[in-house]
Structures are given as C-alpha cells and as structure tokens.
Amino acid sequence: MVINIPERIPNWIDGKQQPAQTGAWFDKINPANGSVLCQSARSGKADIENAVLAAKRAQPQWADTPPVQRGLLLHKIVMGMMAHQAEIAQIVAAETGKSHKDAFGETGGAIQCGLFYASEGQRLYGKTTTSGTAHKYAMTVRQPVGIAGLIIAANTPIANVAWKVFPALICGNAAILKAAEDTPATAWIFGEIAQVAGLPSGVLNIVQGFGPEAGQPLVEHADVGILSFTGSTEVGRIIQRLAGERLTKISLELGGKNPLVVCDDADLENASKWVTLSAFSNAGQRCASGSRILIFDSVYDQFREMLIERIRRLKIGATDEDDFGPVINEGQLNNMLKAIKRAKTQGAVILHGGERLMDSIHRAGFYLSPTLIENVSPTAEISCTELFGPIAILYRVQNFEEALALANDSPYGLTACIHTCNLHRAIRFCDKVQTGVVVVNAGTYGSEPHMPFGGVKQSGNGTREPGTEALDIYSNLKDVYLNIDPAQL
Ligand code: NAD
C-alpha cells in the first residue's frame, strides 16, 4: 500500500471513496507554512444520510459476527497501522505541523488503543448474579447500540480516531466518523487501512466536512443511537441540546483549563520541566494541557525565573529538533492573540511571548510564541476560558488550601497536577481536586489507552473513554433472567 496524501480527500462510504454529493471541496491548509496541503470533501446532510444507510445495511451482520472474530479483524487494522506507522505519522505531521517524532509517538498510542480493544473481543464481560426467587438465574449481557456517530477534534488526530472507532466497532456497532475538518487525511488513511484489513463495507464510514454542515446532521439523525463527541465545551453544549431532543445516548469529552500546583517543597527543576511540557508541548493543543500554574508565594519569584529561562530555550517549528509547532489554523491563532490583547488591557503582564512569530522561518505558518502571563485575576476571562494554545498563566498562592481552592475555582474539571514531596499534600490534593484525572509530580497530561479518561463540570457529561469504561458507552446492557422448573427435570 502506498501512502500519500491525495490532492483531494474523499469520504469513505459503504467501502467506497466518494466525493460529497454536491461535488464541493474545501482547502486544507498546512499550518506550518500556510500553503494548501490538499482539498477535502465538503459533505452535508445527503452524505450523512448515505453513510447512515450504509451503516444500517452492514450493522446486523457485524453484530452477528462473534466478538472474538470482530477483535481479530480489528487486530488486522492494528497490524496495518504498525506496518505503516511512519507513513501515518508523516500524514499527521503534515496536517498538524507537529514534528514527525511527536506524530510517530501519537500513532504508537493509537496502536496501543487498537490492541487493547481488539483483545476486548475475548472479554466484553457481563455479570452473573443471584436471584431472590428460587430456580431463577440472573445475568447481564452486552449488546451493540446500533449506529454510532463519532465526532472528533484535530489536536491528536490519529489518537482521536482510534479512541472512538475501536471501542465502537468491538461492541458490534457500525460507525460514522465525522473527521475533524483540519485533519481530513489522517481519518482518510485510517479508512484505507481498515479497508485493506478487510473490514466489511459500511461498518466504518468516514465523512469529511465542517461541523455545522456534516456534524450536525449526524447529531440530528434519528437512526444514530450513540453519539460520541470530542471537542470544545461550546459545541458540546449544542450537541447535548440537539441529542437531548431525541433522548439519544451521548458521550461528551470536552475542554479544560487545567491547574498545576507547585508547592514550596517541590523539586523545582522537575516542576519547571513538567510545567513547560504541560503548557507548550503540542503547541498547548491538548484538552489536558496545563494552563493555570499555581505557585506557592515563597518560591514564586525563583520559579518564575526558572520557567522563563526554560521557555527562552524552546525551539519552535515543525522539525524533530523543535519543541512544538504551529497551532492548527489561522482563526484559532487570531482568537488567542485577541484574548491576550484583552487580558493586557485588564492589567495582565506578559512575561514571555504573546505574539505571532513573524520572522522569515515562521511568518507563513500559524506560530504563537510560547506565552507566559501573570498578574491576572482568577475571575478574569482569560483565567476561565480555554485557549487551546501555548499559553499559561501564573498565579501566586499563599498555601496548600488556597492552591486547592483556586484549582477548583474553574468552570472546567478535566485534569490537575501537584508537585510536592509531601505525601500528605499529594494525597489530600488527589482526594479533593475536582477533576477526572489527577497527577502527582509530572504533567497534567499523559493518560493511557487502557485507562478511563474524562472530566467533571463543563469538561464533559461524566462518561469515560477509553478503557473498559468506553464499552459501557458503545453497548447496552440487557438483563437476562432464566427460570427453570425442577418438576420438568
Ligand atoms: P470544536 O468543538 O470546534 O470541533 C470539534 C469537532 O466538532 C469538529 O469535528 C467539528 O467539525 C465538529 N463540530 C463543530 N460544530 C459542530 C456542530 N454544530 N455539530 C456537530 N459537530 C460540530 O473543537 P476543536 O477546536 O476542533 O478542538 C479543540 C477542543 O477539543 C478543545 O476544547 C479541547 O479541549 C477539546 N478536546 C477534548 C478532549 C477530551 O478528551 N476531553 C480531547 C481533545 C480535544
């Protein structure tokens, strides 16, 4: 199989590559240099309609395929990904502007996720339990929901595809993946690998296009029984409202404004390394990025200088020698610049960055200088809004209690981290911080594919993906009661 980004990225519907029904295309821009990388099908309601019809035709037979056999097929897809890991990484890097090394690591994570779910075909556990009635047996079995609608963000494109497609398919659903408009080729190549692996036509359909045009018809389609969405809280709200109209099962994995606490007893070298990675790796485009850094007063000045020193050494660009690349598109970059400008008018002090890189190497791409800010109120707009870029804010706190209170004073609750050598502080923080993930002495990110990930408050609706917990999203439990009559023995 030769892997190159084609000039035009079509949909995958019913095992065939198809343009949008309207014949419309849109440009996918390379964020590293502003050039047109390829064009992508600009799909709409008619394409979603076709994809749902294909999924409906394919799903009954897929559901009747024993889960172990489904797992073996998913394993073939994983083998295809392993065989082409470098080429997939090349596509991810070209679409996102991240380095090949980072894209390769991300593809490795997607492979691990696939391996995990392929093996779940040998488990998919229900439970057996007791009954209050004589000669009655009680158990639960997992059943597919039917048609899964999957909508994803562009930040870690191959991981985002894997996180949803593998659990949806192992549970016996047919799926329609609405790819992120900024990373069409990554989704497309996954479709190609699935096709070569022998996934039956219509089991996985991939529709390209914009959210309101191609995503919303998927959300509103009466035959889509489970909707899983990874993206912004703003769009998550729209999806919850629309899906609520028809009482569809939904899973929402949304944004974060994640706190990282640096205590006075922390290993400051280690903490500054992890703050830098949490805030700036992947250009800060992680739901789990550390964007609120809460530092004990007694080490604040020293830590701030250590951080600035580290940030000065960061290399920005799209090569393996660089620390991070561009943000995904110019619109996002401009939103960040506007937010920084508004914060400055309210007294924010920019310690580093705050500007688009306009030198000859970066000018054509969408690069924001790593931005460190202080003197911001915890209630200011920039403290409460996710910016999804290489931007972090420092806050001075007097003690542990103030750090914990400030960490929790957020509309979001996705991840958190504390740096301390004090066991009591570490455990108390893990216990009391209002997030779905908490880390001691590392970064705010770094979740593993076999672990449940997700947030509280406005970071999600309480579901968890991936891990075995995702199986609860993509399957329905059925209670089975068996009654026997000993007189008939
Ligand atoms: P976004 O919400 O703008 O878009 C995400 C997806 O939703 C895209 O595929 C888009 O086309 C689609 N979409 C947009 N409007 C829609 C609509 N009206 N109906 C249906 N679909 C629609 O988000 P983004 O800017 O692409 O991604 C960044 C966001 O994703 C951040 O908030 C980040 O925190 C979040 N994210 C969360 C997780 C998590 O696991 N919690 C992981 C990665 C990213």
Coordinates of C-alpha atoms and ligand atoms in Angstrom, one line a residue:
M1 CA 0.0 0.0 0.0
V2 CA 1.5 3.4 -1.0
I3 CA 0.6 6.1 1.4
N4 CA 0.5 9.7 0.2
I5 CA -1.9 12.5 0.8
P6 CA -4.0 12.7 -2.3
E7 CA -4.9 16.1 -3.8
R8 CA -8.5 15.5 -2.9
I9 CA -9.6 13.6 0.2
P10 CA -13.0 11.9 -0.3
N11 CA -15.4 10.3 2.1
W12 CA -15.4 6.6 2.8
I13 CA -19.0 5.4 2.5
D14 CA -20.0 1.8 2.1
G15 CA -16.4 0.8 1.4
K16 CA -16.1 3.3 -1.4
Q17 CA -14.3 6.6 -1.7
Q18 CA -16.8 9.2 -2.6
P19 CA -16.8 12.9 -3.1
A20 CA -19.5 15.0 -1.4
Q21 CA -22.9 14.7 -3.1
T22 CA -22.7 18.4 -4.0
G23 CA -19.3 18.0 -5.5
A24 CA -17.9 20.7 -3.2
W25 CA -14.4 20.7 -1.8
F26 CA -12.5 22.9 0.7
D27 CA -8.9 23.7 1.1
K28 CA -6.9 22.1 3.9
I29 CA -4.1 24.5 4.8
N30 CA -0.7 23.3 6.1
P31 CA -0.4 25.2 9.4
A32 CA 3.4 25.0 9.2
N33 CA 3.6 27.2 6.1
G34 CA 0.2 28.4 5.1
S35 CA 0.1 26.5 1.7
V36 CA -2.8 24.4 0.5
L37 CA -1.9 20.8 1.6
C38 CA -4.9 19.1 -0.1
Q39 CA -8.7 19.6 -0.6
S40 CA -11.3 17.8 1.4
A41 CA -14.8 16.8 0.5
R42 CA -17.3 19.4 1.9
S43 CA -20.0 17.0 2.9
G44 CA -23.5 17.7 4.1
K45 CA -26.8 16.1 5.1
A46 CA -27.1 14.0 2.0
D47 CA -23.7 12.4 2.6
I48 CA -24.6 11.7 6.2
E49 CA -27.8 10.1 5.0
N50 CA -25.9 7.8 2.7
A51 CA -23.4 6.9 5.4
V52 CA -26.2 6.0 7.8
L53 CA -27.9 3.9 5.2
A54 CA -24.7 2.0 4.6
A55 CA -24.1 1.6 8.3
K56 CA -27.7 0.3 8.7
R57 CA -27.2 -2.3 6.0
A58 CA -23.9 -3.5 7.4
Q59 CA -24.6 -3.5 11.1
P60 CA -26.8 -6.6 11.6
Q61 CA -24.1 -8.9 10.1
W62 CA -21.3 -7.2 12.0
A63 CA -23.3 -7.6 15.2
D64 CA -23.8 -11.3 14.5
T65 CA -20.0 -11.7 13.9
P66 CA -18.7 -13.2 17.2
P67 CA -16.9 -10.6 19.2
V68 CA -13.7 -12.6 19.1
Q69 CA -13.8 -12.6 15.3
R70 CA -14.5 -8.8 15.4
G71 CA -11.5 -8.5 17.6
L72 CA -9.3 -10.4 15.1
L73 CA -10.4 -8.1 12.3
L74 CA -9.6 -5.0 14.4
H75 CA -6.3 -6.6 15.1
K76 CA -5.6 -6.7 11.4
I77 CA -6.3 -3.0 11.3
V78 CA -3.8 -2.5 14.1
M79 CA -1.2 -4.6 12.2
G80 CA -1.8 -2.3 9.2
M81 CA -1.2 0.7 11.4
M82 CA 2.0 -0.9 12.8
A83 CA 3.3 -1.7 9.3
H84 CA 2.7 1.9 8.2
Q85 CA 3.4 3.8 11.4
A86 CA 6.0 6.0 9.9
E87 CA 3.8 6.9 6.9
I88 CA 0.7 7.6 9.1
A89 CA 3.0 9.8 11.3
Q90 CA 4.0 11.7 8.2
I91 CA 0.4 12.5 7.3
V92 CA -0.3 13.5 10.9
A93 CA 2.7 15.8 10.9
A94 CA 1.9 17.3 7.6
E95 CA -1.7 18.1 8.6
T96 CA -1.0 19.4 12.1
G97 CA 2.6 20.9 11.8
K98 CA 3.8 18.8 14.7
S99 CA 7.1 17.1 14.4
H100 CA 7.4 13.6 12.9
K101 CA 8.8 12.3 16.2
D102 CA 5.7 13.5 18.1
A103 CA 3.3 12.3 15.4
F104 CA 5.1 8.9 15.5
G105 CA 4.6 8.7 19.2
E106 CA 0.9 9.6 18.9
T107 CA 0.5 6.9 16.2
G108 CA 2.0 4.5 18.7
G109 CA -0.6 5.5 21.3
A110 CA -3.4 4.9 18.7
I111 CA -1.9 1.4 18.0
Q112 CA -1.9 0.6 21.7
C113 CA -5.5 1.7 21.9
G114 CA -6.4 -0.6 19.0
L115 CA -4.6 -3.5 20.5
F116 CA -6.5 -3.1 23.8
Y117 CA -9.9 -3.1 22.2
A118 CA -9.1 -5.9 19.7
S119 CA -8.4 -8.1 22.8
E120 CA -11.6 -6.9 24.4
G121 CA -13.4 -9.2 21.9
Q122 CA -12.3 -12.0 24.2
R123 CA -14.0 -10.4 27.2
L124 CA -16.9 -8.0 26.8
Y125 CA -17.9 -9.1 30.2
G126 CA -21.4 -9.0 31.5
K127 CA -22.1 -10.4 35.0
T128 CA -23.9 -13.2 36.6
T129 CA -25.6 -12.7 40.0
T130 CA -28.0 -14.2 42.5
S131 CA -31.8 -14.1 42.4
G132 CA -34.4 -13.6 45.1
T133 CA -36.5 -16.2 43.6
A134 CA -35.9 -20.0 43.6
H135 CA -34.9 -21.6 40.3
K136 CA -34.2 -18.2 38.7
Y137 CA -30.9 -17.2 37.3
A138 CA -29.9 -13.5 36.6
M139 CA -27.2 -12.1 34.3
T140 CA -26.4 -9.2 32.1
V141 CA -25.1 -9.4 28.5
R142 CA -23.7 -6.6 26.4
Q143 CA -25.4 -5.7 23.1
P144 CA -24.5 -3.2 20.4
V145 CA -26.3 0.1 20.4
G146 CA -26.6 0.0 16.6
I147 CA -25.2 3.0 14.8
A148 CA -22.5 5.1 16.4
G149 CA -21.9 8.7 15.4
L150 CA -18.4 9.8 16.2
I151 CA -17.2 13.4 16.0
I152 CA -13.6 14.4 16.8
A153 CA -11.2 17.2 17.2
A154 CA -7.9 17.7 15.2
N155 CA -5.3 18.1 18.0
T156 CA -4.1 14.5 18.2
P157 CA -5.9 13.2 15.0
I158 CA -4.9 9.6 14.8
A159 CA -5.3 9.0 18.5
N160 CA -8.7 10.7 18.4
V161 CA -9.8 8.3 15.6
A162 CA -8.6 5.3 17.5
W163 CA -10.1 6.3 20.8
K164 CA -13.6 6.2 19.3
V165 CA -13.6 3.8 16.3
F166 CA -12.0 0.8 18.0
P167 CA -14.4 0.7 21.0
A168 CA -17.4 1.5 18.8
L169 CA -16.6 -1.4 16.5
I170 CA -15.6 -4.1 19.0
C171 CA -19.1 -3.6 20.6
G172 CA -20.7 -4.6 17.3
N173 CA -21.9 -1.1 16.2
A174 CA -21.4 0.2 12.7
A175 CA -20.0 3.7 12.8
I176 CA -20.0 7.0 11.0
L177 CA -16.9 9.1 11.9
K178 CA -17.1 12.8 11.1
A179 CA -13.5 13.7 10.7
A180 CA -12.1 17.0 12.0
E181 CA -12.0 19.5 9.2
D182 CA -8.4 20.4 10.0
T183 CA -7.1 16.7 9.7
P184 CA -9.1 15.1 6.9
A185 CA -6.2 12.9 5.6
T186 CA -5.5 11.2 8.9
A187 CA -9.1 9.9 9.1
W188 CA -9.0 9.0 5.4
I189 CA -5.8 6.9 5.7
F190 CA -7.3 5.1 8.7
G191 CA -10.3 4.2 6.4
E192 CA -7.8 2.9 3.8
I193 CA -6.1 0.7 6.3
A194 CA -9.4 -0.6 7.6
Q195 CA -10.5 -1.4 4.0
V196 CA -7.2 -3.3 3.2
A197 CA -7.6 -5.2 6.5
G198 CA -10.9 -6.5 5.3
L199 CA -13.4 -4.6 7.4
P200 CA -16.8 -5.2 5.7
S201 CA -18.2 -2.3 3.7
G202 CA -20.4 0.0 5.6
V203 CA -19.1 -1.0 9.1
L204 CA -17.0 2.1 9.2
N205 CA -17.9 5.2 7.2
I206 CA -15.8 8.4 7.3
V207 CA -17.4 11.7 6.4
Q208 CA -15.4 14.8 5.8
G209 CA -16.6 18.3 6.3
F210 CA -17.4 21.2 8.6
G211 CA -19.2 20.8 11.9
P212 CA -22.5 22.6 11.3
E213 CA -22.8 21.1 7.8
A214 CA -21.7 17.5 8.2
G215 CA -21.5 17.1 12.0
Q216 CA -24.9 18.4 13.0
P217 CA -26.9 16.2 10.6
L218 CA -25.2 13.2 12.2
V219 CA -26.2 14.5 15.7
E220 CA -29.8 15.0 14.5
H221 CA -30.2 11.7 12.6
A222 CA -32.9 9.6 14.2
D223 CA -31.1 6.3 13.4
V224 CA -27.9 7.2 15.3
G225 CA -28.2 5.6 18.6
I226 CA -25.0 6.7 20.3
L227 CA -23.1 9.9 19.7
S228 CA -19.6 10.3 21.0
F229 CA -18.1 13.8 20.7
T230 CA -14.6 15.1 21.5
G231 CA -14.3 18.9 21.1
S232 CA -15.0 22.2 22.7
T233 CA -17.4 22.8 25.5
E234 CA -19.2 25.3 23.4
V235 CA -20.0 22.7 20.7
G236 CA -20.6 20.0 23.3
R237 CA -23.4 22.2 24.6
I238 CA -25.1 22.4 21.2
I239 CA -24.7 18.6 20.8
Q240 CA -26.2 17.9 24.2
R241 CA -29.2 20.1 23.4
L242 CA -29.8 18.6 20.0
A243 CA -29.3 15.0 21.1
G244 CA -31.5 15.6 24.1
E245 CA -34.4 16.4 21.9
R246 CA -34.5 12.7 20.8
L247 CA -33.0 11.3 24.1
T248 CA -30.0 9.8 22.3
K249 CA -27.2 8.3 24.4
I250 CA -24.2 10.7 24.3
S251 CA -20.6 10.9 25.5
L252 CA -19.0 14.3 25.6
E253 CA -15.2 14.7 26.1
L254 CA -14.8 18.5 26.3
G255 CA -12.3 21.2 27.2
G256 CA -10.1 22.0 30.2
K257 CA -8.3 24.9 32.0
N258 CA -6.1 22.6 33.9
P259 CA -4.3 23.6 37.1
L260 CA -0.7 22.6 38.0
V261 CA 0.3 23.4 41.6
V262 CA 3.9 24.0 42.5
C263 CA 4.4 23.7 46.3
D264 CA 7.2 25.2 48.3
D265 CA 8.7 21.7 48.9
A266 CA 8.6 20.7 45.2
D267 CA 11.6 19.6 43.2
L268 CA 11.6 22.9 41.2
E269 CA 13.7 21.6 38.3
N270 CA 11.3 18.7 37.8
A271 CA 8.3 21.0 38.2
S272 CA 9.6 23.6 35.7
K273 CA 10.3 20.8 33.2
W274 CA 6.7 19.5 33.5
V275 CA 5.1 22.9 33.5
T276 CA 6.9 23.7 30.2
L277 CA 5.7 20.3 28.7
S278 CA 2.2 20.6 30.0
A279 CA 1.7 24.2 28.8
F280 CA 3.6 24.1 25.5
S281 CA 4.0 20.6 24.0
N282 CA 1.7 20.0 21.0
A283 CA 1.5 23.9 21.0
G284 CA -0.7 23.7 24.0
Q285 CA -3.4 22.0 21.9
R286 CA -4.3 19.3 24.5
C287 CA -7.6 19.2 26.4
A288 CA -5.2 18.2 29.3
S289 CA -2.7 21.0 28.8
G290 CA -1.6 22.8 32.0
S291 CA -2.7 26.4 31.5
R292 CA -3.1 27.6 35.2
I293 CA 0.1 27.4 37.2
L294 CA -0.5 27.9 40.9
I295 CA 2.8 28.6 42.7
F296 CA 3.5 29.0 46.4
D297 CA 4.5 32.5 47.3
S298 CA 7.8 31.6 48.9
V299 CA 9.1 30.0 45.7
Y300 CA 7.1 32.1 43.2
D301 CA 9.9 34.5 42.1
Q302 CA 12.5 31.9 41.8
F303 CA 10.2 29.5 39.9
R304 CA 9.1 32.2 37.5
E305 CA 12.7 33.0 36.6
M306 CA 13.4 29.2 36.1
L307 CA 10.4 28.9 33.8
I308 CA 11.3 32.0 31.8
E309 CA 14.8 30.6 31.3
R310 CA 13.4 27.3 30.1
I311 CA 10.9 28.9 27.8
R312 CA 13.7 31.1 26.2
R313 CA 15.4 27.8 25.2
L314 CA 12.3 26.3 23.5
K315 CA 12.6 25.8 19.7
I316 CA 9.5 26.5 17.7
G317 CA 9.0 24.8 14.4
A318 CA 7.8 21.6 12.6
T319 CA 11.0 19.6 12.7
D320 CA 12.2 16.9 15.1
E321 CA 14.7 19.4 16.6
D322 CA 11.8 21.7 17.6
D323 CA 9.8 21.6 20.9
F324 CA 6.5 22.5 19.4
G325 CA 4.9 23.6 16.1
P326 CA 2.1 25.9 14.9
V327 CA -1.5 26.0 16.1
I328 CA -3.9 24.2 13.8
N329 CA -5.3 27.2 11.8
E330 CA -5.1 30.9 11.5
G331 CA -8.6 31.5 13.0
Q332 CA -7.6 29.8 16.2
L333 CA -4.3 31.8 16.3
N334 CA -6.2 35.1 15.9
N335 CA -8.6 34.1 18.7
M336 CA -5.6 33.6 21.0
L337 CA -4.0 36.9 20.1
K338 CA -7.3 38.7 20.7
A339 CA -7.6 37.0 24.1
I340 CA -4.1 38.0 25.1
K341 CA -4.7 41.6 24.0
R342 CA -7.9 41.8 26.0
A343 CA -6.1 40.5 29.1
K344 CA -3.4 43.1 28.7
T345 CA -5.9 45.9 28.7
Q346 CA -7.1 44.5 32.1
G347 CA -3.5 44.6 33.5
A348 CA -2.1 41.2 32.6
V349 CA 1.7 41.2 32.4
I350 CA 3.2 39.2 29.5
L351 CA 6.4 37.6 30.8
H352 CA 7.2 35.9 27.6
G353 CA 5.7 35.7 24.1
G354 CA 2.2 36.9 23.4
E355 CA 2.9 37.4 19.7
R356 CA 2.7 35.7 16.4
L357 CA 6.2 34.7 15.2
M358 CA 6.9 36.8 12.1
D359 CA 10.5 36.0 11.3
S360 CA 11.3 34.6 7.9
I361 CA 11.1 31.0 9.0
H362 CA 7.7 31.2 10.8
R363 CA 5.9 34.1 9.1
A364 CA 3.9 32.0 6.6
G365 CA 2.8 29.5 9.3
F366 CA 0.5 29.9 12.3
Y367 CA 3.0 30.1 15.1
L368 CA 2.4 31.7 18.5
S369 CA 5.5 32.4 20.6
P370 CA 5.3 30.5 23.9
T371 CA 3.3 32.8 26.1
L372 CA 3.6 33.2 29.9
I373 CA 1.4 35.6 31.7
E374 CA 1.0 36.9 35.3
N375 CA -1.0 39.5 37.2
V376 CA -4.3 38.1 36.1
S377 CA -7.4 37.8 38.4
P378 CA -8.7 34.2 38.8
T379 CA -12.1 35.5 37.6
A380 CA -10.8 37.3 34.5
E381 CA -12.0 36.0 31.1
I382 CA -8.5 34.6 30.3
S383 CA -8.5 32.6 33.6
C384 CA -11.8 31.0 32.9
T385 CA -11.7 30.3 29.1
E386 CA -9.8 27.6 27.4
L387 CA -7.5 29.0 24.7
F388 CA -6.1 25.7 23.3
G389 CA -2.7 27.1 22.5
P390 CA 0.8 27.6 24.0
I391 CA -0.4 30.0 26.7
A392 CA 0.0 29.6 30.5
I393 CA -0.9 31.9 33.4
L394 CA 1.0 32.1 36.7
Y395 CA -0.9 32.7 40.0
R396 CA 0.6 33.3 43.4
V397 CA -0.9 31.3 46.3
Q398 CA -0.1 31.5 50.0
N399 CA -0.5 27.9 51.0
F400 CA -2.0 24.5 50.1
E401 CA -5.6 25.4 51.0
E402 CA -5.5 28.5 48.7
A403 CA -3.9 26.4 45.9
L404 CA -6.7 23.8 46.2
A405 CA -9.4 26.4 46.3
L406 CA -8.0 28.2 43.2
A407 CA -7.5 24.9 41.4
N408 CA -11.2 24.1 42.0
D409 CA -12.4 27.6 41.1
S410 CA -13.0 26.8 37.4
P411 CA -15.9 26.0 35.2
Y412 CA -13.8 23.1 33.9
G413 CA -12.7 19.9 35.7
L414 CA -10.6 17.8 33.4
T415 CA -7.1 17.2 34.7
A416 CA -4.8 18.6 37.5
C417 CA -1.3 18.1 38.8
I418 CA 0.6 18.8 42.0
H419 CA 4.3 19.0 42.5
T420 CA 5.3 18.2 46.1
C421 CA 7.5 15.8 48.1
N422 CA 4.9 15.9 50.9
L423 CA 2.8 12.7 50.9
H424 CA 0.0 14.4 52.9
R425 CA -0.3 17.2 50.4
A426 CA -0.2 14.8 47.4
I427 CA -2.9 12.6 48.8
R428 CA -5.1 15.4 50.0
F429 CA -4.9 17.1 46.6
C430 CA -5.8 13.8 44.7
D431 CA -8.7 13.4 47.0
K432 CA -10.1 17.0 46.9
V433 CA -9.3 18.4 43.5
Q434 CA -12.5 18.5 41.3
T435 CA -11.2 16.8 38.1
G436 CA -11.5 13.5 36.3
V437 CA -7.7 13.0 36.2
V438 CA -5.0 13.9 38.8
V439 CA -1.3 13.5 38.6
V440 CA 1.5 13.8 41.2
N441 CA 4.9 15.1 40.2
A442 CA 4.6 15.0 36.4
G443 CA 2.4 16.7 33.8
T444 CA -1.3 17.5 33.5
Y445 CA -1.5 15.1 30.5
G446 CA -0.3 11.6 29.8
S447 CA -3.4 9.4 30.0
E448 CA -3.1 5.8 28.9
P449 CA -5.4 4.0 26.4
H450 CA -6.5 1.3 28.9
M451 CA -7.5 3.9 31.5
P452 CA -10.7 5.8 31.6
F453 CA -10.3 9.5 30.7
G454 CA -12.8 12.3 31.1
G455 CA -13.8 15.3 33.2
V456 CA -16.3 16.7 35.7
K457 CA -18.2 20.0 35.5
Q458 CA -18.0 21.6 32.0
S459 CA -15.3 19.2 30.8
G460 CA -17.8 16.5 29.9
N461 CA -21.0 14.8 30.7
G462 CA -19.5 12.3 33.1
T463 CA -18.7 9.5 30.7
R464 CA -15.3 8.0 30.4
E465 CA -13.4 6.9 27.3
P466 CA -11.2 4.9 26.6
G467 CA -10.5 1.9 29.0
T468 CA -13.2 -0.8 29.5
E469 CA -15.4 2.1 30.6
A470 CA -15.9 3.0 26.9
L471 CA -17.6 -0.3 26.4
D472 CA -20.4 1.0 28.6
I473 CA -20.9 3.9 26.1
Y474 CA -20.9 1.8 23.0
S475 CA -23.0 -1.1 24.3
N476 CA -26.3 -1.5 26.1
L477 CA -26.7 -3.9 28.9
K478 CA -29.5 -6.4 28.8
D479 CA -30.7 -8.2 31.9
V480 CA -31.4 -11.9 31.2
Y481 CA -33.5 -14.0 33.6
L482 CA -33.6 -17.7 33.2
N483 CA -36.3 -19.6 35.1
I484 CA -36.4 -23.4 35.3
D485 CA -39.0 -25.7 36.6
P486 CA -37.5 -28.6 38.6
A487 CA -40.7 -30.6 38.1
Q488 CA -39.7 -30.9 34.4
L489 CA -36.3 -32.5 35.1
Ligands
NAD1 P1 -14.6 22.1 18.1 O1 -15.6 21.8 19.1 O2 -14.7 23.3 17.3 O3 -14.8 20.9 17.0 C1 -14.7 19.6 17.3 C2 -15.5 18.8 16.2 O4 -16.8 19.1 16.3 C3 -15.0 19.0 14.8 O5 -15.0 17.8 14.1 C4 -16.1 20.0 14.3 O6 -16.3 19.9 12.9 C5 -17.3 19.4 15.0 N1 -18.4 20.4 15.1 C6 -18.3 21.8 15.2 N2 -19.6 22.3 15.3 C7 -20.4 21.3 15.3 C8 -21.9 21.2 15.3 N3 -22.6 22.3 15.4 N4 -22.4 20.0 15.3 C9 -21.7 18.8 15.2 N5 -20.3 18.9 15.1 C10 -19.7 20.1 15.2 O7 -13.2 21.8 18.7 P2 -11.8 22.0 18.2 O8 -11.4 23.4 18.3 O9 -11.7 21.3 16.9 O10 -11.0 21.1 19.2 C11 -10.5 21.7 20.4 C12 -11.4 21.3 21.6 O11 -11.5 19.9 21.8 C13 -10.8 21.9 22.9 O12 -11.9 22.4 23.6 C14 -10.3 20.6 23.6 O13 -10.1 20.7 25.0 C15 -11.2 19.6 23.1 N6 -10.7 18.2 23.3 C16 -11.1 17.5 24.3 C17 -10.6 16.2 24.6 C18 -11.1 15.3 25.7 O14 -10.9 14.1 25.6 N7 -11.7 15.9 26.7 C19 -9.6 15.7 23.7 C20 -9.2 16.5 22.6 C21 -9.7 17.8 22.5

